[in-house]
Each structure stands twice: as C-alpha cells, then as structure tokens.
C-alpha cells in the first residue's frame, strides 16, 4: 500500500529540518526506530499516529528533553544535537508539549516570558524586570485568545486546565521560532480557539516557519496541514501530500488495517431514541451553587442517560464535576443520588456511593505518577483485587490491568511500567479503565478522549455507551461539540457558572442540518449571544 | 471588570502569606503588653530583636533555598564555622574588612558545595546538607579541640555583634539584617533570577523545558543561604564574644520554622522575606515573653510548642476566612 | 609554684619536694613497663572536659617519667545533646569489648543503666571511675547510704550543691552584706547539674532575709541564650544587685547584657555582681577585666590529675580508694585570679598528649 | 541472561543496594577490628529503638509528610512507662500506657495536620516541644527509675537462643509494617498519596484519613520504641529522645525513602538505619577521635548514598522487561467494524 509521495513534485521549498534515522528505546523497548522526516520552510507538517506510536518521543528529542540512542537531525543543513531544551530554544526550536508544562507559582505573564524575560537598563545595570514592556508585547495576542489584562497577573494555579492550555499556546506563539512544534495543541480546546490557533499557524507558515503539528483530530488536517507523516510502533511510514489523500487512507496507515472510516463510523449507530420518564432518576441537582464559580445548577440524570455539558473555558464545567464529587464544597443547593440527599465530604465517599470521575487535568489530577499502570487502574477499587478485603493480590491486579490493556490497547511493554512513562493517550486510557473498574452507577467524564487516537476514541465511546446501556448514567464534559453530539441525549450549556441553555433529545436530531444547527446554538449560548430561535 | 480588578487586588492582599503572621504578632504582642508592663517598651523590643537578627539572616537564606524547592540543614553549622573563622583570623590580627571577606567567601564556598552535591551529584538535599553540617562542625572541633576560641574581641567586634550600638539604638546587626532583607526582597520580586527561583521550586521540569539552567539557579540558592549563614556567623562571633565548637547547634531548625511561619513551603515555590523576618520575630518574642512572665523553665518547651501551634492556627484561620471573603466578593456580580 | 603544690603523690600524700626516689624505684619495678589502657568518656566536648583531660595527661606524663608506665588513651564523646547521654552507654560497651583497664565516665545517662554497665564491665575486669558527675542524688537508697548501688570504683567530683551553688550564694551574700535582689540564669530544666546547683544556691540565700531571688530564666548553658535571657530580665528588674549564672558561659552572657543595658558592673561597692561557675580560661580573663565579678573554680585540671592518681593507686598499687573523692573548689575573683589563671594556663601549656 | 536480569531487577529495588553496602562495611569492620562481631549484639540492642523510629519516620515520609516529634514522643513514652511502673502499676498496663502515649501524639499530629491543615513540619515541631516539655515536667523531681518488674527488663535483656528479645519484638513490628506498606490496601493508598496527593484525592482516596493513619502509625511506633528504651535503660531522664528524630529521618533517607514522598519501604528504612548505626559503631571501634568523627561519618554517609543511587540507576537501566509482553497484540481485522 505505497502511496505516490507527491511531495517532491508539489512542494519545492527548501528543507529546514531534516530528521534522519532517529532511534530511541527505553528498557529495551523501542519507542522510535529509524524515524525520518523532512520539514520544509513554510510548511505545516502533521505528525500522525496511534497512541504510543512515538510522536512525543521524537518531539522530546527535537526539543532537547531527551537524547536519541542513534540518528541525527539537521536544522537548515547544520547538524544539531541539543543536550537540553536551552540548546534547542537557542537554535530556534519552540515546543508546546503534550502535557501542560506551565509553572503554577508564576503569573500568566511570568509564564509566557519564562526564560526570556525583558530587562530594564538602569544605571548601566541590567537586572530589573520590565513587566510593563512584557505586557504590552503580549496583550494583543492574549486578548485574541480571551486572556484579559488582569488575568496576566494571576498565578497559573488559579486557572482551569483549558485556560492553561490557551496560555501555553499564547506563550509558544510569542516566540519567533524557525521551527514550532505543537504536540496535540487542540486536545480539549474548543471551536473558537482552535480557529484562532489555526489562523496563527497559517500566519506563521506564511512567514516561513516550519511547523510540526501532532494531532489526533484528523478532520482538522485538511485545508491546514500540507504534509502528514505517519508513525506506527515507532517507525515512520509514509509522508503523504494531504491534497490527495483521504482520512480513510490515513487511518489505514496509522493502524495498518483496511478499515473504512475508522473512528468516524460512530455516526451510524447512535443510542436508541429514548424517553427519560420511563427510566429511574439516578442523580439530580437542585440549585447547586459554589460561590464565585457555580450558580443555581439544577438537572436530573436518569439511568441509561448521558448528559453532555458544553461551555467555554472557565465556564465552570470542571468545577461542577468537582462539586458533585465532593472535591470542592458547594455553598448552597442539594444533590440527590437515587433519591437520597448526599453531601460528600470527599471524593472517597462519592466513589463509595457509586460515582466515579475522570478528571480533566491528566498530568496533575489524573495519573498517579510513580505508580505502575496496574496500580493506577486498580487504585479506585482496591477491594476488587484484594483477598480478605485488605491484602492486595498482585496477580489479580495484573490480570485486571492486562484485561483493560487489551480492550483499550494501552501501549506499554508491561502493566508494571510506571504510568508516567506511558504515552499521553495511553495514560488517558488507563484512567478511563480506572473509572470503569470502580463499577460506578454514575460516571463523570471531563474531556474523555483528550489525546486519545481515533481508533481508541471509538472504543472509549463504545465503553461509555456500553456502560449506559447496562443502566449506568454518565455526565460527559467535552469541548468538542461533535463528541457531545455523538454521546449525549441532552446537552447543557454552561456560562459563568450557570446553565444558559438545554438541548434535549439530541438523539432525535440526526440529520446533518440539525447537527450543524445545534452546534451553532451551543456556540452562541456559551459565547453569550442572543439567539433568534430561543429554546 | 471593575469587580474583577477589585477581586484581584483583594486576592493579592488577602492571599499574602504574611497577613496571618502580622495578625498573630498583634495578638500575642497585645496580650503581652497587657500582662507584662515592661513588654511594650523600646528597650525590650531592641533587646529581644538584637538577639534575633542572626537567626533572621539564617531564616532569610533558608527562605531562598525553600523557594527553590530545597532545604539547607547546614546553615547552623556554617554560621558557627564562619564565626570560628572570624575569631581565628582576628586573633592573627587580620584587619576587620579582610576577616569579613574571608568569612563570606567560606560561606559562599560551602553553599556552593551544597549546591553541587544536590544538583550535580544528585544527593537528596536533606542528606547532602546534613553531611555538610557535620563537616563544618567537625572542622570547628578540630580547630578548637573542644575549647572555645577566645580573646579576639575588641570594640569593633563588640559593634559588629551589636553589643555596642553605632548610633543610639541602631546596631550593626540591625543594619545588616535590614539591608539583606531589602536586597533579597528586591531580588525575589523584581529580578529575572527571582522569578526563576520560584519557577524552579514550583515546577522544575517545566522550568527546564523553558530553557532555563535549573542547576545554576539551585546552586545559587544554596550559595545565597551560605552567605547569609556567614553574615550571621560574623555577627555571632561578635555577639557571643567566644566561639565554642558547638555554637551552631539547632539554629537551622529555628530558621526553617521562622521561614515556614512566614509563608514558605517545604514543597517549594512559595516564600516571603518579610515573612521569614516576622516569623523569627514571633519566635524571639515568645522567648522574651516567657522570660518576662517568668514561666518556670521546665514549662518553657510546652509554652513554645503552644505558641508555634497558635502561630500556624491563626495563619490557617486567616486563609480560610480569606477564601470566604473572596467568595462573597465574587458572588455579588 | 602552683603546679608543684598540686603535684600530690597518690602514695604518700607528701609533696614532690620530699625525696621519694626509693619509692619511685620500687613502683617502677612493680609496674615494669606495663601499658595501661584508659578510656575517657565525657558527656560532650567542651572546654571544661578538655582542661580535665589535659590535667589527666599531665599526671600521666609524671607517672610515665617516674614509674615508666605506658599509657593508651582513647576519648569517646557525643558531639551534641550532652544532656541525653544515652550514646555513652555504647562507648562503655565498646571499652569493655576492647578490654580496657579503666574508664573515666561522666554521663547524663540514667544512673541505673550506667551502674548496670559498670557492674557488667567490672566483671570483665574493667574498672570504672566517674568524674564530675552528680551521683549523690540519683539513687533513692543514697539518702541513707551514699555509696549504695554504685558499681564504680570511685567518683571524683565535687558536690554541685555545697561546693558550687552554695559558694556562689555565700559570695553574693558577703559582697552585698546580706541585702539585695538577685536573678538567676539557669541551665536547661531537667539537667542534674542545674538542679543541684540551684538547690545549693537557694538553700544559702534562704538564710539571708535581706536577699531575694526576684527572677530566673533559662540560659541553656550557652552564652548567647544567657545574654538574651539576662537582657530580658534586666528590662524587668533593672534594679537588681546580682546575677547568678549557673555556669560561666551564661554568666559571661549576663555580663554582656549588663553592658548592653548600660548598667554598671560591680566595683566592690555598687553595680551588679555577676558570678558564674566552672573556672575556664575565658572566665579568668573577664574577671581580671572586671566584666565578671567572680566564678566558682571547680578545678577541672585538678580533677583530671586526681582521676589518674586514684586509678593508679587502686589499679596498680591495689590501694583502697574512697568511694567519693571531692576535688577542692574555690571562689575566684579579682583578689586571687592570678593564682588560678596561671595554674590553668600552666596545665594547658604543657604540650603533653596521649 | 535470566539471572543477570534478575540481579539488575533486584538491585533496582529501593534499599537493596544499601543493604549490600551494609554487609560490605560489616565485613570491612570485622576485618579491621576483629572484636567487631563481639559488639554487634550490644550496639544493635542500643539501636533497636532508633530503628523503630526510623521505620515510623519512613511511613510518614512515604505518605508525603514529615514527623519531627517522634524523638521526644519516644522519650515521653519511655518516661510514662517508667513512671507508671515505678508507681506500681501492672507491667502490662504501663507498657500499654507507654505505647498509647505514642499513639495519642500520633493522633494529635494527624488531627492538627488534616483537620486544621497546619503545615506538618511546624505542627510536629510544636508537638516535639510539647512532648519534650512534658517529659521534663514529669521527670522534674528526679530521674524516673525503679522498675522492679522482671518481665519488663527482660523485654530487652532477655534472650531466646542467645538472641536478645528486643530483636524479636522490633523484628516482628518492622515485618508487620513492611507487610502493611507493600501488601495491604492502606499501604497502597499511602504510596498513592505520597506520590500525588491531589490525584489520589480525585481517585477516591480519603487522603485525610490515610494521612492521619500514617501519623498514628509513626506515633505508635515511637511509643513502642519508648517502651523498649525504658526497658533497656531502666531509668529515664529529662532529655531522653531529643535529637533521635534526625537520626531516624536520616536513616530512612539513606535507605532510599524519598522526602518527596511515595518511595521507599520499612525494610529500606531498616537498612538505612542499620547502615548509619553500624558506621558509627565501626568508626568508634576503630577509635576515630571524636573531633574527627563528624567529618568521617559525614563523608561515609555521602559515599553510601551516592553508591546506593548509582547502583539503583544501573539496575533500572539494565533490567529489561519480560520480552513476552513486549510484542503488542496486533489489531484484529474489523476492530473498528
Ligand atoms: N520515559 C520512558 N520510559 C519508558 N518508556 C517510555 C518513556 N517515554 C515513552 N515511552 C514509551 O515510548 C512509546 C512512545 O511514546 P510517545 O509518548 O512518543 O507516544 P505518542 O506517539 O506521543 O503517543 P500519544 O499519541 O498517546 O501521545 C510508548 O510506548 C511509551 O510507553
Ligand atoms: N483549581 C482551581 N483553583 C481555583 N480556581 C479554579 C480552579 N479550577 C478552575 N478554577 C476557576 O473556576 C472557574 C471554572 O473553571 P472550570 O475549570 O470549572 O471551567 P471549565 O469550564 O471546566 O473550563 P476548564 O475546561 O478550563 O476547566 C474558572 O474561573 C476557573 O478559573
Ligand atoms: Mg504524545
Ligand atoms: Mg474543564
């Protein structure tokens, strides 16, 4: 299945980055094997591949975080071997890493300029920071991405995960780099900001910057990326000219099988049209508020139902989840679980009562780094793998983990591998497994498929549907409206911590036209514009 | 918008770690000034403050290290060692400025060693600095063979030690402490290095990924605390009028306590110079009050423990009430 | 000179000026070049114990030259917290394991366990001598029989109550003519030494209705803490006439506090008396300068010498030695400082080392 | 190959290298000072209480906190035991009271830290002073002593087949802790919490209770240590236990327990504690002068830890995963329909 690599014919810009035969292996497991690709001046070069295919490893090497076992890469003809990120940045390679890498203790501004602060010249001495100048330089860009002047002075720790992502993007865009690497910048990012980002990417391209762009959202590629290089199991396969290649072909290459429209097929089998009245109510909120973040949230969730929650960054979606779980306290309102009022002092009680949550911030709140994959999967329901209710059986644990490893195709040499050594997507899968393993009756998922490859995405969706079809109920928070549409029966739109719109019976409205309409509605609602056809 | 701005300034003010300490000081001081008449007198304050400048210096240095995400258990011993150097060199008739320079150099050097052990060699900071304090003490013991170094004192060292003021109530230690405080304060708030310190302590990996030489920053943090220890050693030499081998014992713990009360965190990325100073003032004031009240010395430890708890409890109270206030302020939108 | 008079001979009690050549020869024969292994376990490394050690060494040197006895000397001391002397137990077990002839111990460790160790050690032929310790109050039974439950051959020390605390009090009483206010800077609460000296001090002060102890504070046996404590008390009681520093370092701290408070040192008629206890080099200087009024010199050098003499008399010459040997103590002030300072200086001046 | 892998795997386990090093220095000391072996029984008996403290410290540190109070709490427990014994309470009861004292302070620490959210360092520094102060007050009149109970003294001085009783007691306790940390649910939660408190909290672990548990455990261990100490000393004076906390923490860290939390084990702490203790003992027997002692032991400490780390790194690098699990299961046809 060799594609005609039309590159040479179509594009003739000079090669700016030439990656040659780079290999890297960890504990005898190859993460990269002779990966090679060429990025040309003013080119958006998509890097695609399943979870654990080796994309981030390559990026780690390009940006000096890790050193390759063999191979080299040339930047504008001269060989480059950055020993640390400093070297890479100095030579013009800027990176947005897959995992949030901002400094909690510093303000937005300090983070954006971290490592290249502007200094005032005072009495011939260059010591004092020039905050004003820094602000002026970044404010425009920041505001485009919805970061207010004041937010520049707020410590990062105060922001929700999405805001952080946006800040990171702004940070990357303020560098003038020769090579800009974006490792899944859009995962969990919402429509509007994606478009902004894409504009800026095009803009940079026109300025001759070479962009390396890792994404799992294949539908984003067309009309933006020029070339796509496909990774599988650490090897680079083809470099496709995207003008003449379909999503189908790409997924085939990614997973090495003949599947038509892998990952996009979900549209054809939605959940059955249903009527919530004949299903028992599982969870219901009555005027739940958390001062400053949430106001008068009320809804009821029925068995077998999925409620999707949409909204912009900082709308309060994550907070809502945290409040239901009892991680953050609510200041007023009631929560009923199966008719009984509940008031969880901590998430432990929520789990006991049968509510599980998949957090949004994978790195900080999701994985328990330092523990193995198996240990991460079992942690929320240890009794399921223990004898006499208190002695943990490694064997049971391993079996459990291996089961999920198969189902979700978590790519790791062994379930005893430390989870922080896994690829981003594989980590996400492991946490999904953890939630499911806690056998909940209500599942709260904040950005379920961020960083998960298309194939696994359908699997995750499958698992959620399977979960609800067995009588479970789920709350899905997702910035991708598409994803909400595929999963949920009802969509709530949040703005400034209160529900500004409900779209019911999403399932009835299959027709493409309606889908587009809903998207428009949701966007408008969350952005706060008035709508012609009120719901 | 205005609301948000108010909110932010409000946050800034309320979320300041030292707010709790200030309130505590007012509290304890208030109570004391009613129970002990002489407490609220200039003389008393200059008294117990003059006994605390050298710990303040230690606490400031410690704060810098804590911010960078480390810990320095060697400062007590380093202080003693530098005091020893001052005494020894002074005895050999070296001129005061030269003596001071030497002491500072040694402090910086030991700090540098700490830094290298922790970063380059990759030892746990706890072990590296603990061993370093063993070295420093050991050297002092070898020098002194167990008998204190004596006979170096003269008027200048009396002044350096704060036993003799330079102008009315103003003493050298006071001046040094104030100067260092302002210098470090400015460094943390207004310079690139300051930002990088917080950055390293808060998220080392991200800092590295931003192309910052994390190793240098961390080493420098230890150097700073080494220099602070040296300064406090110079003062100590003058104040203690002799240098016994076991001079430095236990001061590192005091310094850490002061820094933590002042809002620093063992997890790194947090800390205030002013906080460290006030933290030490709290500790010194406690002893002062104990002495003035004439608490039987057998109950002193319990008393100290109580005050320590009170200190952090008040801090905690302030923080919780702060969040409440903030919520209310954000509520009325 | 001072040393000469101190060169007491364990045998005859006569001074070295008497011709003892014959006896010396006889003893030399008895000893016949044997080596004696000695252990020295002070509770901490400090000036006091260094002086004691030097005294011991000097005495050993004398015996070496006079009797041809050879010495092995090993010091073991914890580097910190002198007051929880549990480390010492380990040292002692090691001395026993290494089959030392005699061990000199001063430890704050519980008497019970120490005596237990001495017993075990003695059974293995190791002799134990306690020095500078506070045995007299550790065993209830000692109320009736002072030597009860003591497995050490002998205890070379002074009585902290009557030979230190009380002396200081008497001096203050004498100088102040039985009238005045006193503050005490004490060692850490719970230390036996502190307890005893305070006991003796108070006992004497009680006898003088005119004398009043107005305040006390913890100076932790170190100069800096002593300074702070004294300074605090001086702000509260600026009118006091005397400060009892229960060891010399704290007394010197107090003296510095007097300067800081711009108060006057005792000049024989007016000012504030500061008196300490130990008899260290630094203290003597300050007495000469008038910053320290007086100190109780407990003669550490003498103690060191006596340790060796006693051990030699018992171990080598098989003499019976007293269970408690009291070294003389003396109040040192301007009037007699020359004697005792020169004495200590002389002891330390000998470059003798083992 | 198989063996080599096993070797590297095992040296990559925390505490194993330092244990190897321990054996090494024991051999060395035995060679330099032949009487070394004769003293082992004694110095380990002296060490036992500190070893218990070390394990307690390790548990708290693995949970991501620090406990400075263990030293003085141990002292106070010893005091309480001795006091109650002397005042004629039944031996069993006073032993219980001694241990309970430790547990109580563990609870106190735990509550201060979890309920009031007080910084652990300060909170335990405060309880350090309080417990130390209480012992001073308790022993004020005179040193506490006068336990006539045979059984009590036999806790330490008794022996089975020539091995001191205290070894069995301490050994049993430490084994129990090792089991608790590595095999039980609580242990797993302690590790999770130590690695990432926030994530553990989100994952449904009641972080507060788990933290409380760690402090109760270390407190109780301090209590046990106190009882053994009292039994060994037969007398308790005012400053007993002061400073033990640092020896204990240092021991744990040397054993490879990371102060960052989430890494280590009871056995590792034990190895570290033994290493430090043996080092001191050996150097004493060799007759290192006290004034050089600090420097020599400091140096040895550094070398020890470097050795430990390097060996572990090598182990981790060289130990390969089982080649069977390497191959990814090929996606079956129609995986995606
Ligand atoms: N530090 C490490 N130690 C061990 N294995 C590692 C380490 N880092 C990466 N790996 C392995 O290398 C492989 C590639 O990981 P990588 O992060 O490059 O995948 P990826 O293509 O970025 O996947 P994703 O799309 O999920 O981010 C994975 O199997 C991962 O387990
Ligand atoms: N951990 C946190 N600490 C303090 N404030 C937070 C935290 N997380 C979120 N917030 C604030 O609470 C509000 C709601 O944030 P939340 O994250 O719930 O919104 P969201 O819709 O989930 O957006 P995101 O996806 O960015 O989290 C925002 O103002 C955010 O700044
Ligand atoms: Mg990746
Ligand atoms: Mg969110």
PDB file of C-alpha atoms and ligand atoms in Angstrom, chain A residues 26-27 31 49-58 98 183-184 216 411-413 417 421-426 451, ligand 1:
ATOM      1  CA  UNK A  26      13.517   2.502  26.846  1.00  0.00           C
ATOM      2  CA  UNK A  27      14.485  -0.593  28.806  1.00  0.00           C
ATOM      3  CA  UNK A  31       9.896   3.971  21.226  1.00  0.00           C
ATOM      4  CA  UNK A  49      -0.028   8.024  14.679  1.00  0.00           C
ATOM      5  CA  UNK A  50      -1.781   5.896  17.230  1.00  0.00           C
ATOM      6  CA  UNK A  51      -1.156   6.285  20.915  1.00  0.00           C
ATOM      7  CA  UNK A  52       2.345   5.293  21.778  1.00  0.00           C
ATOM      8  CA  UNK A  53       3.489   5.473  18.178  1.00  0.00           C
ATOM      9  CA  UNK A  54       6.467   7.610  19.177  1.00  0.00           C
ATOM     10  CA  UNK A  55       5.402  11.127  18.244  1.00  0.00           C
ATOM     11  CA  UNK A  56       6.111  12.766  21.575  1.00  0.00           C
ATOM     12  CA  UNK A  57       9.355  10.873  21.892  1.00  0.00           C
ATOM     13  CA  UNK A  58      10.533  12.360  18.640  1.00  0.00           C
ATOM     14  CA  UNK A  98       1.591  17.476  25.069  1.00  0.00           C
ATOM     15  CA  UNK A 183       2.103  18.342  20.402  1.00  0.00           C
ATOM     16  CA  UNK A 184      -1.682  17.982  20.400  1.00  0.00           C
ATOM     17  CA  UNK A 216      -5.492  13.064  16.701  1.00  0.00           C
ATOM     18  CA  UNK A 411       0.557   0.580  24.611  1.00  0.00           C
ATOM     19  CA  UNK A 412       3.031  -0.452  27.258  1.00  0.00           C
ATOM     20  CA  UNK A 413       5.595  -3.231  27.456  1.00  0.00           C
ATOM     21  CA  UNK A 417       5.581   0.023  33.810  1.00  0.00           C
ATOM     22  CA  UNK A 421       6.435   6.516  31.170  1.00  0.00           C
ATOM     23  CA  UNK A 422       3.407   5.871  29.024  1.00  0.00           C
ATOM     24  CA  UNK A 423       2.335   7.959  26.088  1.00  0.00           C
ATOM     25  CA  UNK A 424      -0.245  10.619  26.813  1.00  0.00           C
ATOM     26  CA  UNK A 425      -3.060   8.748  25.146  1.00  0.00           C
ATOM     27  CA  UNK A 426      -2.215   5.501  26.863  1.00  0.00           C
ATOM     28  CA  UNK A 451      -5.076  12.806  23.428  1.00  0.00           C
TER      29      UNK A 451
HETATM   30  N1  LIG E   1      10.484   7.574  29.847  1.00  0.00           N
HETATM   31  C1  LIG E   1      10.007   6.459  29.246  1.00  0.00           C
HETATM   32  N2  LIG E   1      10.270   5.237  29.743  1.00  0.00           N
HETATM   33  C2  LIG E   1       9.792   4.130  29.174  1.00  0.00           C
HETATM   34  N3  LIG E   1       9.031   4.124  28.058  1.00  0.00           N
HETATM   35  C3  LIG E   1       8.717   5.311  27.514  1.00  0.00           C
HETATM   36  C4  LIG E   1       9.180   6.533  28.079  1.00  0.00           C
HETATM   37  N4  LIG E   1       8.711   7.542  27.312  1.00  0.00           N
HETATM   38  C5  LIG E   1       7.984   6.976  26.310  1.00  0.00           C
HETATM   39  N5  LIG E   1       7.991   5.642  26.423  1.00  0.00           N
HETATM   40  C6  LIG E   1       7.323   4.699  25.503  1.00  0.00           C
HETATM   41  O1  LIG E   1       7.582   5.088  24.173  1.00  0.00           O
HETATM   42  C7  LIG E   1       6.435   4.858  23.350  1.00  0.00           C
HETATM   43  C8  LIG E   1       6.112   6.111  22.557  1.00  0.00           C
HETATM   44  O2  LIG E   1       5.639   7.099  23.434  1.00  0.00           O
HETATM   45  P1  LIG E   1       5.168   8.515  22.870  1.00  0.00           P
HETATM   46  O3  LIG E   1       4.810   9.392  24.012  1.00  0.00           O
HETATM   47  O4  LIG E   1       6.183   9.017  21.891  1.00  0.00           O
HETATM   48  O5  LIG E   1       3.856   8.128  22.057  1.00  0.00           O
HETATM   49  P2  LIG E   1       2.946   9.186  21.293  1.00  0.00           P
HETATM   50  O6  LIG E   1       3.056   8.911  19.849  1.00  0.00           O
HETATM   51  O7  LIG E   1       3.249  10.561  21.752  1.00  0.00           O
HETATM   52  O8  LIG E   1       1.511   8.730  21.820  1.00  0.00           O
HETATM   53  P3  LIG E   1       0.308   9.727  22.163  1.00  0.00           P
HETATM   54  O9  LIG E   1      -0.382   9.998  20.879  1.00  0.00           O
HETATM   55  O10 LIG E   1      -0.554   8.940  23.100  1.00  0.00           O
HETATM   56  O11 LIG E   1       0.931  10.926  22.802  1.00  0.00           O
HETATM   57  C9  LIG E   1       5.292   4.492  24.281  1.00  0.00           C
HETATM   58  O12 LIG E   1       5.095   3.080  24.175  1.00  0.00           O
HETATM   59  C10 LIG E   1       5.822   4.787  25.677  1.00  0.00           C
HETATM   60  O13 LIG E   1       5.385   3.794  26.590  1.00  0.00           O
END
